[in-house]
Coordinates of C-alpha atoms in Angstrom, one line a residue:
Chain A
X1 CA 0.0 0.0 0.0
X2 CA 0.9 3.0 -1.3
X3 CA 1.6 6.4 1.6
X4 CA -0.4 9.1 0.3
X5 CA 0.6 11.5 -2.9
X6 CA 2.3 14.9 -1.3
X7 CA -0.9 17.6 -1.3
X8 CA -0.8 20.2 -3.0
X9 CA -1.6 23.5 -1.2
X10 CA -5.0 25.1 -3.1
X11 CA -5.1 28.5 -3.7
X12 CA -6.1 31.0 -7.0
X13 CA -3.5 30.3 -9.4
X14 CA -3.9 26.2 -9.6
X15 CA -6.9 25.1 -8.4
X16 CA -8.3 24.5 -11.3
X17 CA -6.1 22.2 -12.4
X18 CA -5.4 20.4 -9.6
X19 CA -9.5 20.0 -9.2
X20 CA -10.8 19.7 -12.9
X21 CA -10.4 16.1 -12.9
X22 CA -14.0 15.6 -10.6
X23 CA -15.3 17.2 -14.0
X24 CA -12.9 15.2 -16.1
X25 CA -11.5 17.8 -17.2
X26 CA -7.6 18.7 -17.3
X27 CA -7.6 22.2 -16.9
X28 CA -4.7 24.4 -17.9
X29 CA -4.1 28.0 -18.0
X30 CA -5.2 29.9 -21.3
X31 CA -4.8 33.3 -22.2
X32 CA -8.2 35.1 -23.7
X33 CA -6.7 37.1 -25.6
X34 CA -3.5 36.0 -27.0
X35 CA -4.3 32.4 -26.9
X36 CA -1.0 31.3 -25.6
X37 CA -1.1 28.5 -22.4
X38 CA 0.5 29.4 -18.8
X39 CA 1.7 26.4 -17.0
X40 CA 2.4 26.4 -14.6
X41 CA -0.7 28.3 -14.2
X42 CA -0.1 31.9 -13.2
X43 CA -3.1 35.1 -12.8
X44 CA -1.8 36.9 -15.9
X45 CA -0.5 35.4 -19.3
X46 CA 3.5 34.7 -19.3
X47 CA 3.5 35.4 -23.4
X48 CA 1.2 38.7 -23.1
X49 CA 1.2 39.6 -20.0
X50 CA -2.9 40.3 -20.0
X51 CA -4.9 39.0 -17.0
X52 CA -7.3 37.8 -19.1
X53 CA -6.4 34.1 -18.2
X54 CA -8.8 30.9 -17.5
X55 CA -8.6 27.3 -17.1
X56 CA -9.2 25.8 -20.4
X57 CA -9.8 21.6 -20.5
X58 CA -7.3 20.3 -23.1
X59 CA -8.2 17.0 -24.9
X60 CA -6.1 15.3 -21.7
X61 CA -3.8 13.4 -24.4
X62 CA 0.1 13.5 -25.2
X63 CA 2.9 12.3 -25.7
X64 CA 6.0 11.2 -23.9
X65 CA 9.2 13.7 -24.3
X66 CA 11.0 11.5 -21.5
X67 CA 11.1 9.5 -18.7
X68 CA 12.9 8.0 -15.9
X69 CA 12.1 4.4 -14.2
X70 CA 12.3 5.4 -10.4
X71 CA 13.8 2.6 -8.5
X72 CA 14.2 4.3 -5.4
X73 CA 11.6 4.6 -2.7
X74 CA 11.5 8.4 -1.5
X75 CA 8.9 8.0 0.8
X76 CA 8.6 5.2 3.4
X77 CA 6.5 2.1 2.0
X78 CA 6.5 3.5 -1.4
X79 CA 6.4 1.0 -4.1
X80 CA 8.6 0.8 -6.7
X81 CA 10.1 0.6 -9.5
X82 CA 7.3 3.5 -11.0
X83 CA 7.8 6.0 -13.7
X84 CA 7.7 9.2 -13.8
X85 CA 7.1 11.1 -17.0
X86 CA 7.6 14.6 -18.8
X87 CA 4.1 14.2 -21.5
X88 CA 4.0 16.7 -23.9
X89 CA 0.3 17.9 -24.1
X90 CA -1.8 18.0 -27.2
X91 CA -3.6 21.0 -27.7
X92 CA -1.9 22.9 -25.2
X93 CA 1.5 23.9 -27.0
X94 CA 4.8 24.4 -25.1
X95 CA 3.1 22.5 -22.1
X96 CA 4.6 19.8 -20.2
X97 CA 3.5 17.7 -17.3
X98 CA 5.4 15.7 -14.9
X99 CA 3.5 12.8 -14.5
X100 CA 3.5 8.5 -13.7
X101 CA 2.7 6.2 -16.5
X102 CA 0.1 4.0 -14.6
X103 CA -1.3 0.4 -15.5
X104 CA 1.9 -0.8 -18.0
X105 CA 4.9 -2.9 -16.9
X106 CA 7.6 -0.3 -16.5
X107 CA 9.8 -2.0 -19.2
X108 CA 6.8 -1.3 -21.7
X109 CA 7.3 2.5 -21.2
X110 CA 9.1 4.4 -24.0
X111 CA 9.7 7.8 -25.8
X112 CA 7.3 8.9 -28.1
X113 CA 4.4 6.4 -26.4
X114 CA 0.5 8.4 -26.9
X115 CA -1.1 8.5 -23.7
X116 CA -4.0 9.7 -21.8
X117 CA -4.8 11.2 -18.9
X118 CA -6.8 9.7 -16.1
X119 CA -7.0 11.2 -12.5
X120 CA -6.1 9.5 -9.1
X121 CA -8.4 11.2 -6.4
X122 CA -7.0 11.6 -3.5
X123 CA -8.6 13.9 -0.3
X124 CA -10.2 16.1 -3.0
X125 CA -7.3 16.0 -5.5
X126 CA -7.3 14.6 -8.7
X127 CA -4.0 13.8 -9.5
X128 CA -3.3 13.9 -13.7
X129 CA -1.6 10.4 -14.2
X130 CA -1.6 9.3 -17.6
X131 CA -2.1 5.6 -19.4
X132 CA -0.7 4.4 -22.5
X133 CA -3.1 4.2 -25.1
X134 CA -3.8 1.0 -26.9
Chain B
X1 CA 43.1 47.9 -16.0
X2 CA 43.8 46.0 -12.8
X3 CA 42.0 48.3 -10.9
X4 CA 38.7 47.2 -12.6
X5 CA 39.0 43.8 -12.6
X6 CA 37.8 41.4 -9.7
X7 CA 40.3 38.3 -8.9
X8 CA 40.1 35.2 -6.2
X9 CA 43.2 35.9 -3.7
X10 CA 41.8 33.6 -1.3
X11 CA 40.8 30.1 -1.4
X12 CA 40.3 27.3 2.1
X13 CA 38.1 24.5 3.0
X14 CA 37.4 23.1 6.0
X15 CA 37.7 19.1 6.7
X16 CA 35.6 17.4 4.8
X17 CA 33.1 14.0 6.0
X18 CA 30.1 12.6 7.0
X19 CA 27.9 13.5 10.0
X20 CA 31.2 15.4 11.7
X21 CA 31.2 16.6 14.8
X22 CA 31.9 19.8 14.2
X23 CA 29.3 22.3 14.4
X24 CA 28.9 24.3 10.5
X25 CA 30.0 27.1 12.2
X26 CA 32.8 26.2 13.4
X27 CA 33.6 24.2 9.8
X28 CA 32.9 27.7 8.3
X29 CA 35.2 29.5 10.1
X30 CA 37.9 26.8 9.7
X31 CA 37.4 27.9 6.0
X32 CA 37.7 31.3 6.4
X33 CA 40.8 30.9 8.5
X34 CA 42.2 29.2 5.7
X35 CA 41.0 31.3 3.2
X36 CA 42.7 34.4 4.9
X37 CA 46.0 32.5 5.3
X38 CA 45.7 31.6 1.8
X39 CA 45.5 34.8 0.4
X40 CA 47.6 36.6 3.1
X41 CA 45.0 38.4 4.4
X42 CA 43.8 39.7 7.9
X43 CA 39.8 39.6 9.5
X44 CA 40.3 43.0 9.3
X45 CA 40.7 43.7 5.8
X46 CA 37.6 41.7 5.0
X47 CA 34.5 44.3 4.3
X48 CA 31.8 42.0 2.4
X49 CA 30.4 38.5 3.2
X50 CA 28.5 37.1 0.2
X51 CA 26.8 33.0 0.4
X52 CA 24.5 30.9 -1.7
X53 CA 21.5 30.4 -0.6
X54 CA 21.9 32.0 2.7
X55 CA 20.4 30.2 5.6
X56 CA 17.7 28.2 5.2
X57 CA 14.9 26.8 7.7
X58 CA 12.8 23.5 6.4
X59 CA 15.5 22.2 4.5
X60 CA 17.8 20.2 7.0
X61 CA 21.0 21.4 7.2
X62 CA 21.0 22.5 3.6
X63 CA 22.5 25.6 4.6
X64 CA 22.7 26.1 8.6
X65 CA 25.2 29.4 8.1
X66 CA 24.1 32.6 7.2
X67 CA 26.3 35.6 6.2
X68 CA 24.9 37.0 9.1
X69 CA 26.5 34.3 11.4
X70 CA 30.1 35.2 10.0
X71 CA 29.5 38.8 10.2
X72 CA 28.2 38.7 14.1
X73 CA 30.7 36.0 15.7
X74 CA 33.9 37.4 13.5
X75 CA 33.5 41.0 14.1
X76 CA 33.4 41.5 10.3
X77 CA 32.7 45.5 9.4
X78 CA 30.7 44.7 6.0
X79 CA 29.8 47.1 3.5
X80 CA 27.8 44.6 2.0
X81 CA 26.4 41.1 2.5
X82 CA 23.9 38.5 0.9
X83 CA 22.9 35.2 1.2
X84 CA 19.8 34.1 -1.3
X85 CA 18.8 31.6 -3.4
X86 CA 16.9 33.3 -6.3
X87 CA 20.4 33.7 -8.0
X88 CA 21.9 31.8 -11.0
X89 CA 23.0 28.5 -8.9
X90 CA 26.0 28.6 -6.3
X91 CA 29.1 30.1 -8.0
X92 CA 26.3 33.4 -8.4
X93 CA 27.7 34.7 -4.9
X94 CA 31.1 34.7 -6.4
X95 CA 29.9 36.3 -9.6
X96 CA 28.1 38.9 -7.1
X97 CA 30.8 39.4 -5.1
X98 CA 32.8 40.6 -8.2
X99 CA 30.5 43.1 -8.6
X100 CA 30.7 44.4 -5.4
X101 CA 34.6 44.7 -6.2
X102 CA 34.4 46.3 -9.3
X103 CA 32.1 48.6 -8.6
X104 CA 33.8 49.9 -6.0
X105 CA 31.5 48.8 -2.8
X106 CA 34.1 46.4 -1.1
X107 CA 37.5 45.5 -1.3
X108 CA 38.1 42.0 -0.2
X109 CA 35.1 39.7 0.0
X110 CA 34.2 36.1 2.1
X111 CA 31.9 34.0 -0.3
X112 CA 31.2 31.0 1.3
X113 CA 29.0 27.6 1.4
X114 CA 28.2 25.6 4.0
X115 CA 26.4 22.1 3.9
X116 CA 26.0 19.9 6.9
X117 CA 23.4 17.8 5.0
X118 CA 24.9 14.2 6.5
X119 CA 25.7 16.0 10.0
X120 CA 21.6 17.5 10.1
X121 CA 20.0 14.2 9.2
X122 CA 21.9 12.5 12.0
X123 CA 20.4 15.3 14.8
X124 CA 17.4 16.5 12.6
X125 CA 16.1 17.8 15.9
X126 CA 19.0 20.3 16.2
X127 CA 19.0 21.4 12.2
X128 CA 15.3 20.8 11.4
X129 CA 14.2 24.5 12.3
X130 CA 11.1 24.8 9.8
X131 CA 8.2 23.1 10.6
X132 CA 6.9 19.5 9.1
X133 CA 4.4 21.1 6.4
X134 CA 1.8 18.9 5.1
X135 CA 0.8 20.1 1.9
X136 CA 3.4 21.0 -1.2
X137 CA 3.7 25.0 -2.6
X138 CA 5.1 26.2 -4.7
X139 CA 7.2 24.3 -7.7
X140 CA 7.6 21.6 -5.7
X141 CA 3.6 20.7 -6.0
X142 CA 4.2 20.2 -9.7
X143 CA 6.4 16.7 -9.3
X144 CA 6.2 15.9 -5.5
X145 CA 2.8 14.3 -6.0
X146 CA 4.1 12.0 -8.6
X147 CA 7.1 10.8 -6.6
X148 CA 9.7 13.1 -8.7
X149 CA 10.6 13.7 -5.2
X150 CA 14.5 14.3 -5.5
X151 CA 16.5 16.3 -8.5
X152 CA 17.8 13.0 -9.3
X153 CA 14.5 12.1 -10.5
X154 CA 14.1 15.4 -12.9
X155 CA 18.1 15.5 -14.2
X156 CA 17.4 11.7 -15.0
X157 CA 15.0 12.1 -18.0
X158 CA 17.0 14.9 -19.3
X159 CA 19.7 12.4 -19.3
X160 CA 17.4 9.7 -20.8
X161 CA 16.5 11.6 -23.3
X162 CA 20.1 12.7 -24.3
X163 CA 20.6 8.8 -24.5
X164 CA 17.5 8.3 -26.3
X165 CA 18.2 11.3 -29.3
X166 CA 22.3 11.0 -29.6
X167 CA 23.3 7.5 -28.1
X168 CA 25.3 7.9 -25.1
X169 CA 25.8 4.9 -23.5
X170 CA 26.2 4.0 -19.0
X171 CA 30.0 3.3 -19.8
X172 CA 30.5 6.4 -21.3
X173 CA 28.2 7.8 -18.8
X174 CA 30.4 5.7 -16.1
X175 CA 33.4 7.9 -16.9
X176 CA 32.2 10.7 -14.8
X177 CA 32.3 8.7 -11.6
X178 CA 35.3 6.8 -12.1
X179 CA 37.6 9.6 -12.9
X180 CA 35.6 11.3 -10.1
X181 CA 36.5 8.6 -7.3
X182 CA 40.3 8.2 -9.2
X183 CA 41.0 12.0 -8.8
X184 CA 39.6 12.3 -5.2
X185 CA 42.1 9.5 -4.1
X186 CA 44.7 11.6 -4.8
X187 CA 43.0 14.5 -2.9
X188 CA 43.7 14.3 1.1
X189 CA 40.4 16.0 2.0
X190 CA 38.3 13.6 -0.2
X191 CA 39.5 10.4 1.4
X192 CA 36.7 10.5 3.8
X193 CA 34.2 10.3 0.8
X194 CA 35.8 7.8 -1.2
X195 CA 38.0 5.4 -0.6
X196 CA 38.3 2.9 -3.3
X197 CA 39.0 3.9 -6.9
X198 CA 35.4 3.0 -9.2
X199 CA 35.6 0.6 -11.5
X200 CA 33.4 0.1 -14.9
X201 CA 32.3 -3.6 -13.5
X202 CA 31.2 -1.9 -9.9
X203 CA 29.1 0.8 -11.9
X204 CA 27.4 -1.1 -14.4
X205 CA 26.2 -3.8 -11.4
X206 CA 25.4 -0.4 -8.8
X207 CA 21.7 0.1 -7.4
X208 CA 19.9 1.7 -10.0
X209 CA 18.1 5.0 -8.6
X210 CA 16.5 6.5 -11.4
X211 CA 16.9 5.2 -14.7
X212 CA 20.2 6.0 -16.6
X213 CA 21.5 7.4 -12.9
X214 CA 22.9 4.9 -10.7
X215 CA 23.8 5.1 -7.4
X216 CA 27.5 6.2 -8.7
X217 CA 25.5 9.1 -10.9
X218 CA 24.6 10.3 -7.6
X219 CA 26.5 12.7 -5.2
X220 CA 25.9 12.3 -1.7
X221 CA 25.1 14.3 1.6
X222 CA 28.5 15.4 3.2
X223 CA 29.3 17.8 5.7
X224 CA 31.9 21.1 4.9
X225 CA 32.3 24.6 3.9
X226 CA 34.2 26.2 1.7
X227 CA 35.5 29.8 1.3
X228 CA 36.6 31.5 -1.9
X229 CA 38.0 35.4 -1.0
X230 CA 37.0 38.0 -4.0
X231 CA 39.6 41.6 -3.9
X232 CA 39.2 44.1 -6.2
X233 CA 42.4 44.8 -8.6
X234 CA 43.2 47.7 -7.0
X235 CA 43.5 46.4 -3.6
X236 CA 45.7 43.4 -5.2
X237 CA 49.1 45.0 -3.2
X238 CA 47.5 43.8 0.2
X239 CA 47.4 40.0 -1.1
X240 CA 50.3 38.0 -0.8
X241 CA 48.8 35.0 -3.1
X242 CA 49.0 34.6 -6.7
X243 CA 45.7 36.5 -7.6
X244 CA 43.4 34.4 -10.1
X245 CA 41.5 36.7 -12.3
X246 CA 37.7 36.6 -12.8
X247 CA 38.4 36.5 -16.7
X248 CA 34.4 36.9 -17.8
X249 CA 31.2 35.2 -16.1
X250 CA 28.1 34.2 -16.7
X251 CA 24.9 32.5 -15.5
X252 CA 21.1 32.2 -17.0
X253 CA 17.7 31.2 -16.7
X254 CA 15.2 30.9 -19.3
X255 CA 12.1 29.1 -16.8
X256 CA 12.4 28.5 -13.2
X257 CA 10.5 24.7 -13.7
X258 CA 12.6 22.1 -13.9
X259 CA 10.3 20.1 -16.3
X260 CA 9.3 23.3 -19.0
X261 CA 13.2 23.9 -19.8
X262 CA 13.8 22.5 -23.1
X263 CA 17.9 21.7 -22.2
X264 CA 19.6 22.4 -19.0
X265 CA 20.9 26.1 -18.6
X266 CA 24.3 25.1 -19.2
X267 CA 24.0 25.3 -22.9
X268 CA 22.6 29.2 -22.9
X269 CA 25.1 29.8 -19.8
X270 CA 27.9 28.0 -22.0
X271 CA 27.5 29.9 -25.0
X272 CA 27.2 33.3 -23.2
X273 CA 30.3 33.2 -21.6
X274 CA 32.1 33.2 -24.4
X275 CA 31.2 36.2 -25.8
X276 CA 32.3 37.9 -22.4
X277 CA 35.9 37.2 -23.6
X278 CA 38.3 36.8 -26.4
X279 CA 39.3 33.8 -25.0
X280 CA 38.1 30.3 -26.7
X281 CA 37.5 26.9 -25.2
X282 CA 40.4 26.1 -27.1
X283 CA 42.4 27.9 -24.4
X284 CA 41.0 26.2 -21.7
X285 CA 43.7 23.8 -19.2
X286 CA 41.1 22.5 -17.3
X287 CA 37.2 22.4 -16.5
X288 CA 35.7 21.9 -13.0
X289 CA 32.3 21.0 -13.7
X290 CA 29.7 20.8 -11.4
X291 CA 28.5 17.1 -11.3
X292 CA 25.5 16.5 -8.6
X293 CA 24.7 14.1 -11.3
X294 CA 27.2 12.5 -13.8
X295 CA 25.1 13.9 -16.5
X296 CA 25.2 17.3 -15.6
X297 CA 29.4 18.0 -17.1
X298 CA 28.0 16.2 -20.5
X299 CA 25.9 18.9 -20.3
X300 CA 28.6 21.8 -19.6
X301 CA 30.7 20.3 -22.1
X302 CA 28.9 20.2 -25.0
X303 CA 27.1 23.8 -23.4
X304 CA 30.6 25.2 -23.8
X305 CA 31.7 23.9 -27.0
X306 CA 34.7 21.8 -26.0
X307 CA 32.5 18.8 -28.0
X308 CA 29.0 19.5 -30.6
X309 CA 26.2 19.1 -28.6
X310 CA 25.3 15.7 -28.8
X311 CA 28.6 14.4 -28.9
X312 CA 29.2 14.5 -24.9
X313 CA 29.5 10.6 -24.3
X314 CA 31.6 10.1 -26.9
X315 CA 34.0 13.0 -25.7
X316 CA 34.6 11.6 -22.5
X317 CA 34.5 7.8 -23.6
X318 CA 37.3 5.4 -21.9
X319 CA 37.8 8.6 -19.9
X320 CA 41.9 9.7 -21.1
X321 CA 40.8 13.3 -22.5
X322 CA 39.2 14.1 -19.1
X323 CA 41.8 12.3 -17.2
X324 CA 44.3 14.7 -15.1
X325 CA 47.2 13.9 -17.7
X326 CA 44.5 14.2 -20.8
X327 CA 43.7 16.8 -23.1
X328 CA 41.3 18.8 -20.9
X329 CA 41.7 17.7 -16.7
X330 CA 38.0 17.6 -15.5
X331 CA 37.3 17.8 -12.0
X332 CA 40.7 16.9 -10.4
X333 CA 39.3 17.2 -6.7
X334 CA 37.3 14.4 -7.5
X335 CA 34.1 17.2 -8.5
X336 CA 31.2 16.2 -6.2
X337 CA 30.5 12.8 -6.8
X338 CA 34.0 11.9 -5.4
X339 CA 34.9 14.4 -2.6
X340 CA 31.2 15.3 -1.0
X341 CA 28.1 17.2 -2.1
X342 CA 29.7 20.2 -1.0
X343 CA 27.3 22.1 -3.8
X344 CA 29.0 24.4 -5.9
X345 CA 32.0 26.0 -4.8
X346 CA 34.4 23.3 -4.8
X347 CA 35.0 23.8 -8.4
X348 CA 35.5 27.4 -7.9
X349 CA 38.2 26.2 -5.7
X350 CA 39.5 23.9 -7.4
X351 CA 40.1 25.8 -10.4
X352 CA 42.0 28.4 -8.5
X353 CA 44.4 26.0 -6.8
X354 CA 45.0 24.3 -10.2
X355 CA 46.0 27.8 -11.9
X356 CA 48.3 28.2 -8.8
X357 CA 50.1 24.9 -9.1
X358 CA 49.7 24.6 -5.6
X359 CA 47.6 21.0 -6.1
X360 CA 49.9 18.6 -4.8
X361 CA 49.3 15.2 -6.0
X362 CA 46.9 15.6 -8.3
X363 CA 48.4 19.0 -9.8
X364 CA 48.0 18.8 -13.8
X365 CA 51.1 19.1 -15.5
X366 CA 51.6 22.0 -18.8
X367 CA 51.6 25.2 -16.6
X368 CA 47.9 25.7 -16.3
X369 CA 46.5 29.2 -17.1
X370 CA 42.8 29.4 -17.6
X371 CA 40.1 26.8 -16.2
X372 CA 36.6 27.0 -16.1
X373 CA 34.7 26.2 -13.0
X374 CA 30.9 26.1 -13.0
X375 CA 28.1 25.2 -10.8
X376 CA 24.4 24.4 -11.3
X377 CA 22.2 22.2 -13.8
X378 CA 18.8 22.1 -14.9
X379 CA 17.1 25.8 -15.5
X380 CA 20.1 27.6 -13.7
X381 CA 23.5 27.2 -13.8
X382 CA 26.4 30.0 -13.5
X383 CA 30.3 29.6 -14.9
X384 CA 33.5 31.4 -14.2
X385 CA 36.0 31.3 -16.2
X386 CA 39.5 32.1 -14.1
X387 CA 42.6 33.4 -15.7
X388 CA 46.5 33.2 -14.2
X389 CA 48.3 36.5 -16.0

């Protein structure tokens, strides 16, 4: 068993994302005027600057720009090996997530593997883990 | 034009180890005691203390001394002091230091770091000042929750990926570490971290961590501080040392998130110093790269131009060009991985002891004139590139 995922602190700036997923929804920062995305999420838009910023819900899919199978438990009964992932998100340009690779043998993991997202709730959090996709 | 540039006069180190007795204060001012001797220079004569990150509550013995600390038990009449962390990795205090010097503001300055990381996890109820928090803020919440809980975890798919795109292999990888652990048997003070010489067999069968980074990829918590003394050029006829000129610096950062950085700052921070001099790497007698992670000086290499980028593990393949009688010396102290996480300024050291000839055993041969010492990886890093005239 598993010790519980680090909580993230809630407040203004990431919320949304880091609540979207009891909607389904992976929710990153968009800019409403220049279009550009803001992650992590910020109040005003880093390309523009204008505070005309919201959560958007991207398609949730991506791609896998690296990864590292963790071998080493950092937490005390944490299971391992696990891996953790930086997924380049479609629709959501310039955006990466860190990230596990859930429900695939770690050796099955690769570069360039299309995955999707699916959320872990935990006390209120949905944590954005992502699954290969078939 | 002397009087306008800023040199290291000063270099000392305390002893080096795991969990020491010693209280990082007293290591600290070991340093500086050293330092002082080194450059020929009196408590008196000092007038600004400069540190990365400053002291720090929450992170255990990270950084227990402050510049504060020095300035209050050594009597030290500053004209300016800093210790913080939102700076261009460790060597930045050095680079800020210079200037203070150059513009004038001080004359002779203490930069210092101190780490007591093996020491504070053995008491954490003496170094643990910050209280246990129980949720994650601010760029931490963005990988702690997925168990990309250490840097090890972030630098290794960086490295993966380098692997992945140009095909460096773990033996070339390997050659870090072993010419790490070969060049810190033949440095006194980093006996107490390594005492065996690593082998390619003993690597490629280590503990993986965090896939390419094994156990051997991976510095470890030790307990110093060292001291680097920055003069201004003009105040060069109180020094008795060999003064080591601060030839041209630089450091960078493009995003402060580990995982939105395209490469590592050393490439941007590589390529910038370089046009802060007329120098080339081709000049260069030896590099001291910062190496948390064996990765990180395939990085700086290839950031700097001594190889294309891509070409890093295939530079340092069978290790003989980084090797102290190669082509280009590379972390003759041992760098981190072999004498102690002392985080940073150990290369800044290094560097200026090489240039000075003054490196005993594991001096490099060919009358060294210009090194570069760096410290940092991922989005930060900051270089020095130090000049004997």
């Amino acid at each position: 068993m598993n010790p519980p995922r680090p909580k993230p602190k809630l407040d203004q700036e990431n919320t949304a994302f880091w609540t979207g997923g009891g909607q389904g929804q992976l929710n990153i920062t968009r800019c409403g005027d220049c279009g550009e995305f803001t992650h992590p999420p910020r109040i005003l838009c880093r390309h523009c600057q204008s505070e005309n910023v919201a959560p958007h819900a991207v398609p949730g899919t991506g791609t896998i720009d690296s990864f590292t199978v963790n071998h080493q438990p950092w937490a005390k009964g944490l299971e391992v090996p696990y891996v953790i992932a930086r997924v380049k998100l479609d629709g959501a340009p310039g955006v990466f997530l860190t990230t596990n690779i859930v429900r695939s043998p770690v050796e099955t993991v690769d570069f360039e593997d299309k995955v999707r997202v699916t959320f872990e709730e935990q006390d209120g959090i949905f944590y954005p883990l992502f699954e290969k996709v078939a | 034009m002397a009087g306008k540039e800023a040199y290291i006069t000063g270099v000392g180190q305390s002893e080096v180890g795991v969990r020491l007795p010693r209280h990082p204060l007293l290591l600290t001012v070991d340093a500086v005691r050293e330092a002082l001797d080194n450059a020929g220079l009196r408590l008196d004569q000092i007038d600004g203390v400069f540190t990365y990150p400053g002291k720090m509550n929450g992170y255990t013995a990270f950084s227990p001394v402050g510049s504060e600390d020095l300035i209050e038990v050594l009597g030290i009449k500053s004209k300016w002091h800093m210790g913080a962390m939102e700076q261009p990795a460790q060597l930045s205090a050095i680079g800020m230091a210079a200037m203070a010097v150059k513009q004038g503001v001080c004359r002779h300055v203490i930069c210092f770091r101190t780490v007591y990381e093996a020491g504070g996890m053995a008491d954490p109820a003496q170094y643990m000042s910050g209280a246990k928090q129980d949720t994650v803020t601010g760029s931490s919440q963005w990988t702690s929750p997925f168990w990309a809980t250490s840097a090890a975890c972030w630098t290794a798919q960086y490295a993966a990926r380098h692997m992945h795109r140009y095909g460096m292999t773990r033996e070339q990888l390997a050659q870090i570490a072993i010419n790490g652990s070969k060049n810190a048997m033949a440095n006194p003070r980093a006996r107490a971290i390594t005492k065996e010489e690593l082998t390619l067999d003993k690597y490629m069968s280590a503990r993986m961590i965090t896939t390419p980074l094994c156990l051997y990829d991976c510095d470890r918590f030790s307990d110093a501080s060292t001291v680097v003394i920055v003069s201004a050029g003009d105040a060069l006829d109180e020094v008795t040392a060999t003064p080591i000129r601060i030839a041209a610096m630089s450091g960078s950062v493009d995003r402060y998130s580990w995982d939105q950085v395209e490469e590592f700052a050393a490439y941007e921070t590589g390529a910038d110093l370089w046009t802060r001099t007329d120098y080339t790497a081709a000049d260069v007698d030896t590099v001291q790269f910062y190496d948390g992670f064996a990765f990180l000086p395939i990085t700086w290499l290839e950031g700097l131009g001594f190889c294309p980028k891509g070409e890093g593990g295939r530079f340092i393949e069978g290790g003989k060009r980084i090797a102290r009688d190669g082509e280009l010396p590379l972390n003759t102290f041992g760098g981190q991985l072999g004498a102690g996480r002392l985080h940073g300024f150990g290369f800044a050291h290094e560097a200026v002891t090489q240039l000075r000839g003054a490196a005993g055993e594991r001096q490099i041969g060919g009358d060294p004139k210009l090194a570069v010492a760096t410290s940092g990886g991922g989005p930060m890093a900051a270089a020095l590139l130090l000049a004997r005239d």
